């Protein structure tokens, strides 16, 4: 076997693939391809497989492979992730956008398309994934992303710039658990929110790839995981236009409880929707002022 300095692109791909496989990482071929592409700065599929990897590239490959084998999520190593047809920059300051959330996004897009020049509020916006995917699909829409983390706000703004959406997107600092800042009153047709909803018990049971790397601020939803739903349903209603629609994501066991919170607060047309995997994790509800 050659030393690391003389290995080819194909050799490195095979080495990483085998190392990931040995750790039971679920898609080793895909991940190895992404890691090699990231280190080499070019798509592996467009590189000559027999090309020798230089020492600097080899040390970057080794470094990325070691971090992945220790459990660091692939998205943070690549520093970007695809979500609903857009590519977003992601860092450990924000949650990694999940495919579980794409259905929430689709429902919000469908509703926004039916409105004239819709204004959308993305509460607990993180990387900006939901609002930016919506703006990408609905050219007449404008959106505001609200998050408590200054670093998340900065990242969402960068993502808007990368996607050429800054004219229709703005970020603002706000705490979903408190009353909304005055300047947002009564102005949105659609509100989307994927809030922290992990319970106290579940926080102790999280997979280490989440617990050790993703921001706990964006995960913990209080003892029963429902703090944000209560605060938003009672505190943020005033930012929706009459008949405005709110879409929540919730945990896989929380659908009934979140729907109940909405109905007890007097919201109407409350429905539980499933994600693409058939999990009842989306609540659609409507406010009448």
CSV table of C-alpha atoms in Angstrom, one decimal, residues 27-273:
chain,number,residue,atom,x,y,z
A,27,UNK,CA,-24.6,5.5,3.3
A,28,UNK,CA,-20.8,5.1,3.2
A,29,UNK,CA,-20.4,5.4,-0.6
A,30,UNK,CA,-22.4,8.7,-0.7
A,31,UNK,CA,-20.6,10.1,2.3
A,32,UNK,CA,-17.1,9.1,1.1
A,33,UNK,CA,-17.9,10.8,-2.3
A,34,UNK,CA,-19.0,14.0,-0.5
A,35,UNK,CA,-15.9,14.1,1.8
A,36,UNK,CA,-13.4,13.5,-1.1
A,37,UNK,CA,-15.2,16.2,-3.2
A,38,UNK,CA,-15.1,18.6,-0.2
A,39,UNK,CA,-11.4,18.1,0.4
A,40,UNK,CA,-10.4,18.3,-3.2
A,41,UNK,CA,-12.7,21.2,-4.0
A,42,UNK,CA,-14.2,19.5,-7.0
A,43,UNK,CA,-16.9,16.8,-7.6
A,44,UNK,CA,-15.3,13.4,-7.3
A,45,UNK,CA,-17.3,12.2,-10.3
A,46,UNK,CA,-15.5,14.8,-12.5
A,47,UNK,CA,-12.0,13.9,-11.3
A,48,UNK,CA,-9.6,11.5,-12.8
A,49,UNK,CA,-9.7,8.5,-10.4
A,50,UNK,CA,-5.9,7.8,-10.9
A,51,UNK,CA,-4.9,11.4,-10.0
A,52,UNK,CA,-2.4,11.4,-7.1
A,53,UNK,CA,-3.6,13.3,-4.0
A,54,UNK,CA,-1.0,15.9,-2.8
A,55,UNK,CA,0.1,16.1,0.8
A,56,UNK,CA,-2.1,19.1,1.7
A,57,UNK,CA,-5.2,17.4,0.3
A,58,UNK,CA,-4.3,14.1,2.0
A,59,UNK,CA,-4.1,15.8,5.4
A,60,UNK,CA,-7.5,17.5,4.8
A,61,UNK,CA,-9.0,14.1,3.8
A,62,UNK,CA,-7.5,12.5,6.9
A,63,UNK,CA,-8.9,15.3,9.1
A,64,UNK,CA,-12.4,15.2,7.6
A,65,UNK,CA,-12.5,11.4,7.9
A,66,UNK,CA,-11.4,11.4,11.5
A,67,UNK,CA,-14.0,14.0,12.4
A,68,UNK,CA,-16.7,12.0,10.7
A,69,UNK,CA,-15.7,8.8,12.4
A,70,UNK,CA,-15.9,10.5,15.7
A,71,UNK,CA,-19.6,11.2,15.0
A,72,UNK,CA,-19.6,14.8,13.7
A,73,UNK,CA,-22.5,15.2,11.2
A,74,UNK,CA,-21.6,15.2,7.6
A,75,UNK,CA,-23.4,18.6,7.0
A,76,UNK,CA,-21.1,20.4,9.4
A,77,UNK,CA,-18.0,18.9,7.7
A,78,UNK,CA,-19.2,20.0,4.3
A,79,UNK,CA,-20.5,23.3,5.7
A,80,UNK,CA,-23.5,23.1,3.4
A,81,UNK,CA,-26.6,21.0,3.0
A,82,UNK,CA,-29.4,20.6,0.4
A,83,UNK,CA,-33.0,21.3,1.4
A,84,UNK,CA,-36.1,21.5,-0.8
A,85,UNK,CA,-34.2,22.3,-3.9
A,86,UNK,CA,-31.8,24.9,-2.4
A,87,UNK,CA,-28.3,24.5,-1.0
A,88,UNK,CA,-27.7,26.2,2.3
A,89,UNK,CA,-24.6,27.0,4.3
A,90,UNK,CA,-24.8,25.3,7.7
A,91,UNK,CA,-22.6,25.6,10.8
A,92,UNK,CA,-22.9,24.2,14.3
A,93,UNK,CA,-24.7,27.4,15.2
A,94,UNK,CA,-27.8,26.1,13.5
A,95,UNK,CA,-29.7,22.8,13.3
A,96,UNK,CA,-29.1,20.8,10.1
A,97,UNK,CA,-32.2,21.1,7.8
A,98,UNK,CA,-34.0,17.7,7.9
A,99,UNK,CA,-35.9,16.1,5.1
A,100,UNK,CA,-38.7,15.6,7.8
A,101,UNK,CA,-39.3,19.4,7.5
A,102,UNK,CA,-39.7,19.4,3.7
A,103,UNK,CA,-43.4,18.6,3.9
A,104,UNK,CA,-44.0,21.5,6.3
A,105,UNK,CA,-42.3,23.7,3.7
A,106,UNK,CA,-44.5,22.3,0.9
A,107,UNK,CA,-47.7,23.0,2.7
A,108,UNK,CA,-46.6,26.6,3.5
A,109,UNK,CA,-45.6,27.0,-0.2
A,110,UNK,CA,-49.0,25.8,-1.4
A,111,UNK,CA,-50.8,28.2,0.9
A,112,UNK,CA,-48.5,31.1,0.0
A,113,UNK,CA,-49.1,30.6,-3.7
A,114,UNK,CA,-52.9,31.1,-3.1
A,115,UNK,CA,-52.2,34.5,-1.5
A,116,UNK,CA,-51.5,37.7,-3.4
A,117,UNK,CA,-48.0,39.0,-2.6
A,118,UNK,CA,-47.9,36.9,0.6
A,119,UNK,CA,-45.9,38.0,3.6
A,120,UNK,CA,-44.4,35.1,5.6
A,121,UNK,CA,-43.0,34.9,9.1
A,122,UNK,CA,-40.5,32.1,9.8
A,123,UNK,CA,-40.3,31.9,13.6
A,124,UNK,CA,-37.3,30.0,15.1
A,125,UNK,CA,-35.7,30.3,11.6
A,126,UNK,CA,-32.2,28.9,12.2
A,127,UNK,CA,-30.4,28.6,8.8
A,128,UNK,CA,-33.4,30.2,7.1
A,129,UNK,CA,-34.2,27.0,5.3
A,130,UNK,CA,-38.0,27.1,5.4
A,131,UNK,CA,-38.5,30.8,4.4
A,132,UNK,CA,-35.7,30.7,1.8
A,133,UNK,CA,-37.1,27.6,0.2
A,134,UNK,CA,-40.5,29.2,0.1
A,135,UNK,CA,-39.2,32.4,-1.4
A,136,UNK,CA,-37.3,30.4,-4.0
A,137,UNK,CA,-40.6,28.7,-5.0
A,138,UNK,CA,-43.0,31.7,-4.7
A,139,UNK,CA,-41.5,34.8,-6.5
A,140,UNK,CA,-44.2,37.1,-5.2
A,141,UNK,CA,-43.6,36.3,-1.5
A,142,UNK,CA,-41.6,38.3,1.1
A,143,UNK,CA,-40.4,36.8,4.4
A,144,UNK,CA,-39.0,37.7,7.7
A,145,UNK,CA,-37.0,35.1,9.7
A,146,UNK,CA,-36.9,35.5,13.5
A,147,UNK,CA,-34.4,33.8,15.7
A,148,UNK,CA,-32.9,34.3,19.1
A,149,UNK,CA,-29.3,33.4,18.1
A,150,UNK,CA,-27.3,36.2,16.5
A,151,UNK,CA,-25.1,33.7,14.8
A,152,UNK,CA,-28.2,31.9,13.2
A,153,UNK,CA,-29.4,35.3,12.0
A,154,UNK,CA,-26.1,36.1,10.4
A,155,UNK,CA,-26.0,32.7,8.7
A,156,UNK,CA,-29.6,33.0,7.4
A,157,UNK,CA,-28.7,36.4,6.0
A,158,UNK,CA,-25.6,34.8,4.2
A,159,UNK,CA,-27.8,32.1,2.8
A,160,UNK,CA,-30.3,34.7,1.5
A,161,UNK,CA,-27.3,36.4,-0.2
A,162,UNK,CA,-26.0,33.2,-1.7
A,163,UNK,CA,-29.5,32.4,-3.1
A,164,UNK,CA,-30.0,36.0,-4.4
A,165,UNK,CA,-33.0,36.5,-2.2
A,166,UNK,CA,-31.9,39.4,0.0
A,167,UNK,CA,-34.5,41.8,-1.5
A,168,UNK,CA,-37.3,39.7,-0.3
A,169,UNK,CA,-35.9,38.4,3.0
A,170,UNK,CA,-34.9,40.0,6.2
A,171,UNK,CA,-33.8,38.6,9.6
A,172,UNK,CA,-34.7,39.9,13.0
A,173,UNK,CA,-33.8,39.0,16.5
A,174,UNK,CA,-36.7,37.7,18.6
A,175,UNK,CA,-37.6,35.2,21.3
A,176,UNK,CA,-40.6,33.0,20.4
A,177,UNK,CA,-41.2,32.4,24.1
A,178,UNK,CA,-41.9,36.1,24.6
A,179,UNK,CA,-44.3,38.6,23.0
A,180,UNK,CA,-43.4,39.7,19.5
A,181,UNK,CA,-41.6,42.9,19.0
A,182,UNK,CA,-44.1,45.7,18.1
A,183,UNK,CA,-42.9,46.2,14.5
A,184,UNK,CA,-44.3,42.8,13.4
A,185,UNK,CA,-47.9,43.4,14.4
A,186,UNK,CA,-50.7,42.3,12.1
A,187,UNK,CA,-48.7,41.8,8.9
A,188,UNK,CA,-48.3,38.2,7.9
A,189,UNK,CA,-50.5,35.9,5.7
A,190,UNK,CA,-48.5,32.8,6.7
A,191,UNK,CA,-46.5,31.9,9.8
A,192,UNK,CA,-44.3,28.8,9.8
A,193,UNK,CA,-42.5,27.5,12.9
A,194,UNK,CA,-40.3,24.6,13.5
A,195,UNK,CA,-39.6,25.3,17.2
A,196,UNK,CA,-37.4,23.4,19.7
A,197,UNK,CA,-39.6,20.5,20.8
A,198,UNK,CA,-37.4,17.9,22.5
A,199,UNK,CA,-38.6,17.0,26.0
A,200,UNK,CA,-36.4,16.9,29.1
A,201,UNK,CA,-36.5,13.1,29.0
A,202,UNK,CA,-35.6,13.0,25.3
A,203,UNK,CA,-32.7,15.4,25.7
A,204,UNK,CA,-31.0,12.6,27.8
A,205,UNK,CA,-31.6,10.0,25.0
A,206,UNK,CA,-30.5,12.0,22.0
A,207,UNK,CA,-28.2,10.3,19.5
A,208,UNK,CA,-24.6,11.6,20.2
A,209,UNK,CA,-24.4,13.0,16.7
A,210,UNK,CA,-27.1,15.4,17.7
A,211,UNK,CA,-26.4,15.9,21.4
A,212,UNK,CA,-22.7,16.5,21.0
A,213,UNK,CA,-22.8,18.7,17.9
A,214,UNK,CA,-26.1,20.5,17.3
A,215,UNK,CA,-27.2,23.6,19.3
A,216,UNK,CA,-29.2,22.7,22.4
A,217,UNK,CA,-30.9,26.1,22.2
A,218,UNK,CA,-32.6,24.9,19.0
A,219,UNK,CA,-33.6,21.5,20.5
A,220,UNK,CA,-35.0,21.8,24.0
A,221,UNK,CA,-38.7,22.6,24.2
A,222,UNK,CA,-39.2,22.5,28.0
A,223,UNK,CA,-40.1,19.6,30.3
A,224,UNK,CA,-42.9,18.3,28.0
A,225,UNK,CA,-41.4,19.8,24.8
A,226,UNK,CA,-44.5,22.0,24.3
A,227,UNK,CA,-43.4,25.4,25.8
A,228,UNK,CA,-43.0,27.0,22.4
A,229,UNK,CA,-46.4,26.0,21.1
A,230,UNK,CA,-48.1,27.4,24.1
A,231,UNK,CA,-46.2,30.7,23.9
A,232,UNK,CA,-46.7,31.2,20.2
A,233,UNK,CA,-50.3,30.3,20.0
A,234,UNK,CA,-51.2,32.7,22.8
A,235,UNK,CA,-48.5,35.4,22.2
A,236,UNK,CA,-47.9,35.6,18.5
A,237,UNK,CA,-51.5,35.4,17.1
A,238,UNK,CA,-51.6,39.1,16.6
A,239,UNK,CA,-48.9,39.0,13.9
A,240,UNK,CA,-51.2,37.1,11.6
A,241,UNK,CA,-53.8,38.7,9.4
A,242,UNK,CA,-57.4,37.7,10.0
A,243,UNK,CA,-57.7,34.2,8.5
A,244,UNK,CA,-53.9,33.9,8.4
A,245,UNK,CA,-52.6,30.3,8.6
A,246,UNK,CA,-49.9,29.0,11.0
A,247,UNK,CA,-47.9,25.8,10.2
A,248,UNK,CA,-46.1,24.1,13.0
A,249,UNK,CA,-43.7,21.2,13.0
A,250,UNK,CA,-43.7,19.0,16.1
A,251,UNK,CA,-42.3,15.8,17.5
A,252,UNK,CA,-43.6,12.5,16.2
A,253,UNK,CA,-45.6,11.9,19.3
A,254,UNK,CA,-46.8,15.5,19.9
A,255,UNK,CA,-49.4,16.0,17.1
A,256,UNK,CA,-52.5,15.5,19.2
A,257,UNK,CA,-51.2,17.6,22.0
A,258,UNK,CA,-50.2,20.5,19.8
A,259,UNK,CA,-53.5,20.4,18.0
A,260,UNK,CA,-55.3,20.5,21.4
A,261,UNK,CA,-53.3,23.6,22.4
A,262,UNK,CA,-54.4,25.4,19.2
A,263,UNK,CA,-58.1,24.4,19.6
A,264,UNK,CA,-58.2,25.3,23.3
A,265,UNK,CA,-56.9,28.8,22.4
A,266,UNK,CA,-59.8,29.3,20.0
A,267,UNK,CA,-57.9,28.7,16.7
A,268,UNK,CA,-59.9,27.0,14.0
A,269,UNK,CA,-59.6,24.6,11.1
A,270,UNK,CA,-56.8,22.8,13.0
A,271,UNK,CA,-55.5,19.8,11.2
A,272,UNK,CA,-52.7,17.3,11.8
A,273,UNK,CA,-50.8,16.5,8.6
